[in-house]
Amino acid sequence: MLEQIKDAFQRNKIQKIVALLSSMILWFFVMDTQNPTINDSYDIPVTMANTPQNFKAVYTEQTIRVKLSAPRSYFIDYGVNNIRAFANLQNYSAEGEYEIPIEASFPKGFELESITPATIHVQLDPYIEKQMPAEVIVTGSPATNSVVKALEKSSTSITLIGPKTPVTAVKRVIGYIGLNDNSETFDILVPMTAIDEDGREVRGVRVAPSVITVTVEIANELQQKTVPVVADITIPEGREISELIVNPQTVDIVGREEILSSIDSIKTEPLNFVVNAKTFIGKLRLNLPDGVTSTADEVDVTCKFKE
């Protein structure tokens, strides 16, 4: 029996080898025909890799088009979730703007054809902290014959925490208190909001504390009066002011009627310029007379001299 089997394998040996090779060639041909190499493109969300500590990577490009080639079955077996596009920030550690090459990762067996765009514009923005005064704005009115005598804030300053660009865009941190015919002193929680020079909220900045407690002291039998603020500035001899801005221009003062009747304006603390000074931009405290209070303690002053 064994001899018969051996003899069968040895007969027509060359023809059998040719047949085997033909079968293999035919198999590869059929497989290549049924599973050809194709290419396809995917829009992949771009991410940042190895962002340096204490920096925020700011970029506007949201998706990257990645073109790959592989046998058709690979595109069926692997979905878009197996493809990543990213910018590697490992070698970038300083504040600034950079053009970073886009890299892609994908399963084995795929070939990268192209990445569009090939680079991405990235700004590395360092995280910073900044102190600003807590401003409170009172709206509405107290009860008849009552006035807001004073505001006592649980925190007079606010810490801003975030990337440098939005933090430096913040010009004021404000909160609002609404009066509704109040006749007695009360406490209120006031959310604080960071705003830019146009009064719009600045996003991406953490405000700490985000809420402060304000004691609104209501007084009766006192009067309230709105008067202009005058910047008390000593001008060096031979100099001339080209620009003077006081914000706010008016403040509400509170006191007894006989005291308020003689007050037409409120001056700031004195500001003495040195001879070669060109400008002053800052805050000046109000110089309030005895027996007079105000909800504002200071004002912003900008003073510039002609060249």
Short mmCIF file of C-alpha atoms in Angstrom, two decimals, residues 14-169:
data_model
loop_
_atom_site.label_atom_id
_atom_site.label_comp_id
_atom_site.label_asym_id
_atom_site.label_seq_id
_atom_site.Cartn_x
_atom_site.Cartn_y
_atom_site.Cartn_z
CA ILE A 14 7.13 17.74 -13.30
CA GLN A 15 3.50 18.13 -14.35
CA LYS A 16 2.45 18.21 -10.70
CA ILE A 17 5.00 20.90 -9.83
CA VAL A 18 3.84 23.00 -12.79
CA ALA A 19 0.25 22.55 -11.71
CA LEU A 20 1.09 23.61 -8.16
CA LEU A 21 2.92 26.74 -9.32
CA SER A 22 0.07 27.59 -11.68
CA SER A 23 -2.39 27.23 -8.82
CA MET A 24 -0.34 29.56 -6.63
CA ILE A 25 -0.02 32.18 -9.37
CA LEU A 26 -3.73 31.95 -10.03
CA TRP A 27 -4.46 32.34 -6.29
CA PHE A 28 -2.35 35.46 -5.99
CA PHE A 29 -3.93 36.88 -9.15
CA VAL A 30 -7.42 36.28 -7.86
CA MET A 31 -6.60 37.73 -4.44
CA ASP A 32 -5.05 40.82 -5.99
CA THR A 33 -8.05 41.26 -8.22
CA GLN A 34 -10.51 40.83 -5.36
CA ASN A 35 -8.46 42.85 -2.82
CA PRO A 36 -6.64 45.54 -4.80
CA THR A 37 -4.55 48.34 -3.27
CA ILE A 38 -6.62 51.50 -3.07
CA ASN A 39 -6.30 54.88 -1.36
CA ASP A 40 -8.74 56.95 0.66
CA SER A 41 -8.73 60.22 2.62
CA TYR A 42 -9.97 60.98 6.12
CA ASP A 43 -10.62 64.26 7.90
CA ILE A 44 -9.04 63.66 11.31
CA PRO A 45 -9.31 65.96 14.36
CA VAL A 46 -5.86 67.37 15.06
CA THR A 47 -4.45 67.16 18.59
CA MET A 48 -1.34 68.41 20.37
CA ALA A 49 1.22 65.96 21.76
CA ASN A 50 3.79 66.75 24.47
CA THR A 51 2.52 70.28 25.18
CA PRO A 52 5.10 71.84 27.56
CA GLN A 53 4.06 72.24 31.18
CA ASN A 54 2.43 75.56 32.15
CA PHE A 55 1.66 76.42 28.52
CA LYS A 56 -1.52 76.35 26.47
CA ALA A 57 -1.31 75.46 22.79
CA VAL A 58 -3.60 77.76 20.81
CA TYR A 59 -4.46 76.82 17.22
CA THR A 60 -7.37 77.40 14.85
CA GLU A 61 -6.99 74.40 12.50
CA GLN A 62 -9.38 71.74 13.77
CA THR A 63 -9.09 68.90 11.24
CA ILE A 64 -6.33 67.48 9.05
CA ARG A 65 -6.88 65.46 5.85
CA VAL A 66 -4.85 62.24 5.89
CA LYS A 67 -4.58 60.22 2.64
CA LEU A 68 -3.61 56.54 2.99
CA SER A 69 -3.18 53.55 0.70
CA ALA A 70 -3.62 49.85 1.55
CA PRO A 71 -5.42 46.72 0.33
CA ARG A 72 -9.16 47.26 0.21
CA SER A 73 -9.78 44.84 3.08
CA TYR A 74 -7.70 47.02 5.42
CA PHE A 75 -10.09 49.93 4.97
CA ILE A 76 -12.93 47.57 5.86
CA ASP A 77 -11.19 46.08 8.90
CA TYR A 78 -9.89 49.37 10.33
CA GLY A 79 -12.10 52.41 10.85
CA VAL A 80 -11.28 56.07 11.10
CA ASN A 81 -10.88 55.75 14.88
CA ASN A 82 -7.57 53.97 14.32
CA ILE A 83 -6.04 57.01 12.59
CA ARG A 84 -4.61 60.00 14.47
CA ALA A 85 -3.21 63.36 13.37
CA PHE A 86 -1.13 65.40 15.80
CA ALA A 87 1.52 68.08 16.20
CA ASN A 88 4.43 67.07 18.41
CA LEU A 89 5.50 69.96 20.68
CA GLN A 90 8.27 68.04 22.43
CA ASN A 91 11.04 70.32 21.15
CA TYR A 92 9.19 73.59 21.80
CA SER A 93 9.38 75.13 25.27
CA ALA A 94 9.32 78.92 24.83
CA GLU A 95 6.51 81.41 24.38
CA GLY A 96 5.87 82.25 20.74
CA GLU A 97 4.27 81.23 17.46
CA TYR A 98 5.45 78.21 15.49
CA GLU A 99 4.74 76.21 12.34
CA ILE A 100 4.63 72.60 13.56
CA PRO A 101 4.75 69.63 11.14
CA ILE A 102 1.72 67.35 11.31
CA GLU A 103 2.37 63.70 12.04
CA ALA A 104 -0.01 60.78 11.59
CA SER A 105 -0.30 57.35 13.18
CA PHE A 106 -2.21 54.46 11.60
CA PRO A 107 -2.32 50.62 11.68
CA LYS A 108 0.44 48.53 10.18
CA GLY A 109 -0.12 47.75 6.51
CA PHE A 110 -1.21 51.26 5.53
CA GLU A 111 1.03 53.63 3.59
CA LEU A 112 0.91 57.41 4.04
CA GLU A 113 0.26 59.26 0.79
CA SER A 114 -0.17 62.84 2.02
CA ILE A 115 -1.16 65.13 4.92
CA THR A 116 -3.03 68.36 4.20
CA PRO A 117 -2.07 70.83 5.51
CA ALA A 118 1.43 69.59 6.21
CA THR A 119 2.00 72.05 9.08
CA ILE A 120 -0.16 73.83 11.65
CA HIS A 121 0.25 77.31 13.16
CA VAL A 122 0.50 76.99 16.95
CA GLN A 123 0.87 79.71 19.58
CA LEU A 124 2.39 78.65 22.89
CA ASP A 125 0.76 80.83 25.53
CA PRO A 126 2.17 80.62 29.08
CA TYR A 127 -0.19 80.41 32.06
CA ILE A 128 0.06 83.48 34.30
CA GLU A 129 -1.65 85.05 37.33
CA LYS A 130 -2.72 88.67 37.63
CA GLN A 131 -4.27 90.68 40.47
CA MET A 132 -7.08 93.12 39.73
CA PRO A 133 -9.45 95.11 41.96
CA ALA A 134 -12.94 93.75 42.55
CA GLU A 135 -15.41 96.30 41.22
CA VAL A 136 -19.06 96.28 42.25
CA ILE A 137 -21.74 98.16 40.32
CA VAL A 138 -25.02 99.01 42.05
CA THR A 139 -28.21 99.15 40.00
CA GLY A 140 -31.72 100.07 41.06
CA SER A 141 -32.66 102.25 44.02
CA PRO A 142 -33.13 101.80 47.76
CA ALA A 143 -36.33 102.74 49.54
CA THR A 144 -37.50 106.34 49.76
CA ASN A 145 -35.38 108.42 52.17
CA SER A 146 -32.74 105.65 52.17
CA VAL A 147 -29.32 105.63 50.52
CA VAL A 148 -26.43 103.22 50.03
CA LYS A 149 -23.93 104.47 52.57
CA ALA A 150 -21.13 101.98 51.90
CA LEU A 151 -20.21 98.64 50.33
CA GLU A 152 -18.04 96.23 52.28
CA LYS A 153 -16.50 93.51 50.10
CA SER A 154 -15.22 90.18 51.41
CA SER A 155 -12.39 90.48 48.90
CA THR A 156 -11.10 93.72 47.42
CA SER A 157 -8.89 92.02 44.82
CA ILE A 158 -9.40 89.21 42.33
CA THR A 159 -6.81 86.79 40.97
CA LEU A 160 -6.98 85.98 37.27
CA ILE A 161 -5.48 82.65 36.22
CA GLY A 162 -5.10 81.49 32.63
CA PRO A 163 -3.13 81.81 29.39
CA LYS A 164 -1.30 85.12 29.00
CA THR A 165 -3.25 86.36 25.98
CA PRO A 166 -6.78 86.28 27.48
CA VAL A 167 -5.55 87.33 30.94
CA THR A 168 -3.91 90.49 29.59
CA ALA A 169 -7.10 91.25 27.64
#
